[in-house]
mmCIF file of C-alpha atoms in Angstrom:
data_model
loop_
_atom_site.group_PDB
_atom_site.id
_atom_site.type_symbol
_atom_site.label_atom_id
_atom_site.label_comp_id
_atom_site.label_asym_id
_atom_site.label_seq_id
_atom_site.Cartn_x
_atom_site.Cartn_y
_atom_site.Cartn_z
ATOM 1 C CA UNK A 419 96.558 69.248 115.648
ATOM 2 C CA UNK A 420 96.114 71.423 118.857
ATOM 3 C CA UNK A 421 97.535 74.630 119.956
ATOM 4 C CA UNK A 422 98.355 75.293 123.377
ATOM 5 C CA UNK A 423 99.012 78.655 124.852
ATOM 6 C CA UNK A 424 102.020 80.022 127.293
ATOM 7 C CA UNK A 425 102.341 83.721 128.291
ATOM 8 C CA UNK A 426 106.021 83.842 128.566
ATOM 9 C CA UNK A 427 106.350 87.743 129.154
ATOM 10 C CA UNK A 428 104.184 90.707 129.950
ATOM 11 C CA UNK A 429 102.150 90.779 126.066
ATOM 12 C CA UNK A 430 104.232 88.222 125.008
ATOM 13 C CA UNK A 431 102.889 84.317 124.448
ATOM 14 C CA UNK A 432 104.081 81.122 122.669
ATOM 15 C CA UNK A 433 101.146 78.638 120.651
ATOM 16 C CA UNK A 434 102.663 75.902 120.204
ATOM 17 C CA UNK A 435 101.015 72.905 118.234
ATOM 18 C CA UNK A 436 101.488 69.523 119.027
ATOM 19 C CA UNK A 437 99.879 66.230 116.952
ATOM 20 C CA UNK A 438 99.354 63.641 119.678
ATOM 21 C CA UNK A 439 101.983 64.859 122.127
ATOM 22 C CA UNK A 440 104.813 65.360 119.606
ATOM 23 C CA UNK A 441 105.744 69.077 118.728
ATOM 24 C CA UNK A 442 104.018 69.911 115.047
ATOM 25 C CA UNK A 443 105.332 74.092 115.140
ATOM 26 C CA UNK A 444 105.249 76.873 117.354
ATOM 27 C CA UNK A 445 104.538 80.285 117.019
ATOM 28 C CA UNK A 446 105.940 83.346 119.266
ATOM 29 C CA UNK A 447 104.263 86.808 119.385
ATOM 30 C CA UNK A 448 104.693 90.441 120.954
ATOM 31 C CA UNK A 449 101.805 92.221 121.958
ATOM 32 C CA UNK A 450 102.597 96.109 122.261
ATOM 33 C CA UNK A 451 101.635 99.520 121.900
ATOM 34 C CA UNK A 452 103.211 100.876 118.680
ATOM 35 C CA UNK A 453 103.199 104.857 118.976
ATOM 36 C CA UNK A 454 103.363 105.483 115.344
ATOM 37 C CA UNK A 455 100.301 103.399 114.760
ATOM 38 C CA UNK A 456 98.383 105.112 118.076
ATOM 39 C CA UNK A 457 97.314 101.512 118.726
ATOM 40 C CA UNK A 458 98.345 98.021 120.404
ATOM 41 C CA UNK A 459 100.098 95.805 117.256
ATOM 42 C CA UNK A 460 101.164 92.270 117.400
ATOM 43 C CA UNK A 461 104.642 91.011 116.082
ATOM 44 C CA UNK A 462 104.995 87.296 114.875
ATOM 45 C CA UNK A 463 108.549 86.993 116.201
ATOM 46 C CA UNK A 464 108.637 83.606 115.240
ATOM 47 C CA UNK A 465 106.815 80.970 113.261
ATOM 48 C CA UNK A 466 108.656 77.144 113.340
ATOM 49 C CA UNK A 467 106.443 73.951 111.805
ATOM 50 C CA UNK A 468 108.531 70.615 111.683
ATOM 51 C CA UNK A 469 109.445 69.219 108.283
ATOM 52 C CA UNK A 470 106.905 66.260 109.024
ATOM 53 C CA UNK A 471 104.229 68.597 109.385
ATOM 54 C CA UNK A 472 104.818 71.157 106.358
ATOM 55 C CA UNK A 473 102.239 71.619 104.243
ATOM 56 C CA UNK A 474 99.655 70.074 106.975
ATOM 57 C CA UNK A 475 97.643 73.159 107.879
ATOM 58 C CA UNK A 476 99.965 73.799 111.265
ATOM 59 C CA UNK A 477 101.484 77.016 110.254
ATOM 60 C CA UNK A 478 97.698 78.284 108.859
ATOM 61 C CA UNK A 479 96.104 76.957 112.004
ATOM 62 C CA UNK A 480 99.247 78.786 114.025
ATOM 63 C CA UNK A 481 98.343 82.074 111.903
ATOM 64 C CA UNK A 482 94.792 81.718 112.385
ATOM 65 C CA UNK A 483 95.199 81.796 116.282
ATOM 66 C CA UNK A 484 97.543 83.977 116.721
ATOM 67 C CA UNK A 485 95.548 86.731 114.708
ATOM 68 C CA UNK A 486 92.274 85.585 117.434
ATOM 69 C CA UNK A 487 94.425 86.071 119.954
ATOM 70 C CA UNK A 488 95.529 89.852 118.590
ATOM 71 C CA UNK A 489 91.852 90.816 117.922
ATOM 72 C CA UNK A 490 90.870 90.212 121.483
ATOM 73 C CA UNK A 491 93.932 91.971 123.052
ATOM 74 C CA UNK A 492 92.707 94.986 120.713
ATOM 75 C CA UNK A 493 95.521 94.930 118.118
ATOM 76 C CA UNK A 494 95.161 97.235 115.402
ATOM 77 C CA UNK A 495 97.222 95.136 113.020
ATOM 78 C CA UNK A 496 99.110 92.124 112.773
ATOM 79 C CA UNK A 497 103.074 91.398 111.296
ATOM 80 C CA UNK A 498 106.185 89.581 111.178
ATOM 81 C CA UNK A 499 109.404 90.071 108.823
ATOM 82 C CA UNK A 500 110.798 87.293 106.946
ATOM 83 C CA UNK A 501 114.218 87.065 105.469
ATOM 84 C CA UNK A 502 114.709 88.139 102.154
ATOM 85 C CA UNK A 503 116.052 84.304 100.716
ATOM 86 C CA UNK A 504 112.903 82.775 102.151
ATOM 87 C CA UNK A 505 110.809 82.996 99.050
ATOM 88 C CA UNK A 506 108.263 80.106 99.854
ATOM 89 C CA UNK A 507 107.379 81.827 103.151
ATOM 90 C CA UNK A 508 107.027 84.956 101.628
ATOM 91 C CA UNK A 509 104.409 82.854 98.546
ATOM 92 C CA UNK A 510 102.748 81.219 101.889
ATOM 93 C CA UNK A 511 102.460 84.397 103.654
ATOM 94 C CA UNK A 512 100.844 86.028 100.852
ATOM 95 C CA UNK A 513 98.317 83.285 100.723
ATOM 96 C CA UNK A 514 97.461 83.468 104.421
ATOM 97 C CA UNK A 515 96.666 87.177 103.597
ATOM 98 C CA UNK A 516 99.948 89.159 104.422
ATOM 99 C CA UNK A 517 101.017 91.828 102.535
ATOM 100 C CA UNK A 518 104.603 93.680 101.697
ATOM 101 C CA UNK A 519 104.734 96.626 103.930
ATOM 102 C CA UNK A 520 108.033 98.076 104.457
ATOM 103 C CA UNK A 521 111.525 97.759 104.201
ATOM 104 C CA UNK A 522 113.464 96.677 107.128
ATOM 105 C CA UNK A 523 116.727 97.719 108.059
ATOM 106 C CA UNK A 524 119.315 96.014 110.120
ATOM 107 C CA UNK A 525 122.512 96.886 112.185
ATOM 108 C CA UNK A 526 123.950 94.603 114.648
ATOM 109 C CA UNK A 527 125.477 95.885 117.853
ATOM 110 C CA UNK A 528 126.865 92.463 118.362
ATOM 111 C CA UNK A 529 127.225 88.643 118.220
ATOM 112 C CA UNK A 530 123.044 88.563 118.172
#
């Protein structure tokens, strides 16, 4: 598997994995400053892995670059939310060294 990179948006980029030309996952991330923190922090806003690849490494390897590509930017931290049905991401979240950090709360202005 092989990650590619695309900046899509001033601090924000797309990996995306592919296995021999066909799409294996994809991974988007925000790279800000986070005045709270005092420091840059990156957001995983999304993490995707196809069904075919699951349990294949792709969503580690995805991890695993993302968080390279946050250390050089000079992120203090790393994170991403995950909804609170998706158990299995949360188990393989913990594994790839995540931790529960807040709670998150939601209200919608609209359709989105």
């Amino acid at each position: 598997v092989e990650a590619r990179l695309y900046d899509t948006a001033e601090g924000q980029q797309i990996l995306v994995a592919d296995r021999h030309g066909e799409l294996a996952g994809l991974l988007a991330l925000d790279l800000m400053y986070y005045l709270p923190l005092g420091a840059r922090t990156c957001r995983i806003t999304a993490l995707v892995v196809s069904a075919k690849e699951q349990r294949r490494g792709v969503g580690r390897m995805l991890l695993r670059e993302a968080e390279q590509r946050a250390r050089q930017a000079g992120a203090a931290r790393i994170e991403l939310t995950s909804a609170t049905h998706r158990h299995e991401a949360h188990e393989f979240y913990r594994a790839c060294g995540f931790g529960e950090s807040a709670l998150r709360f939601l209200k919608r202005l609209g359709d989105a």
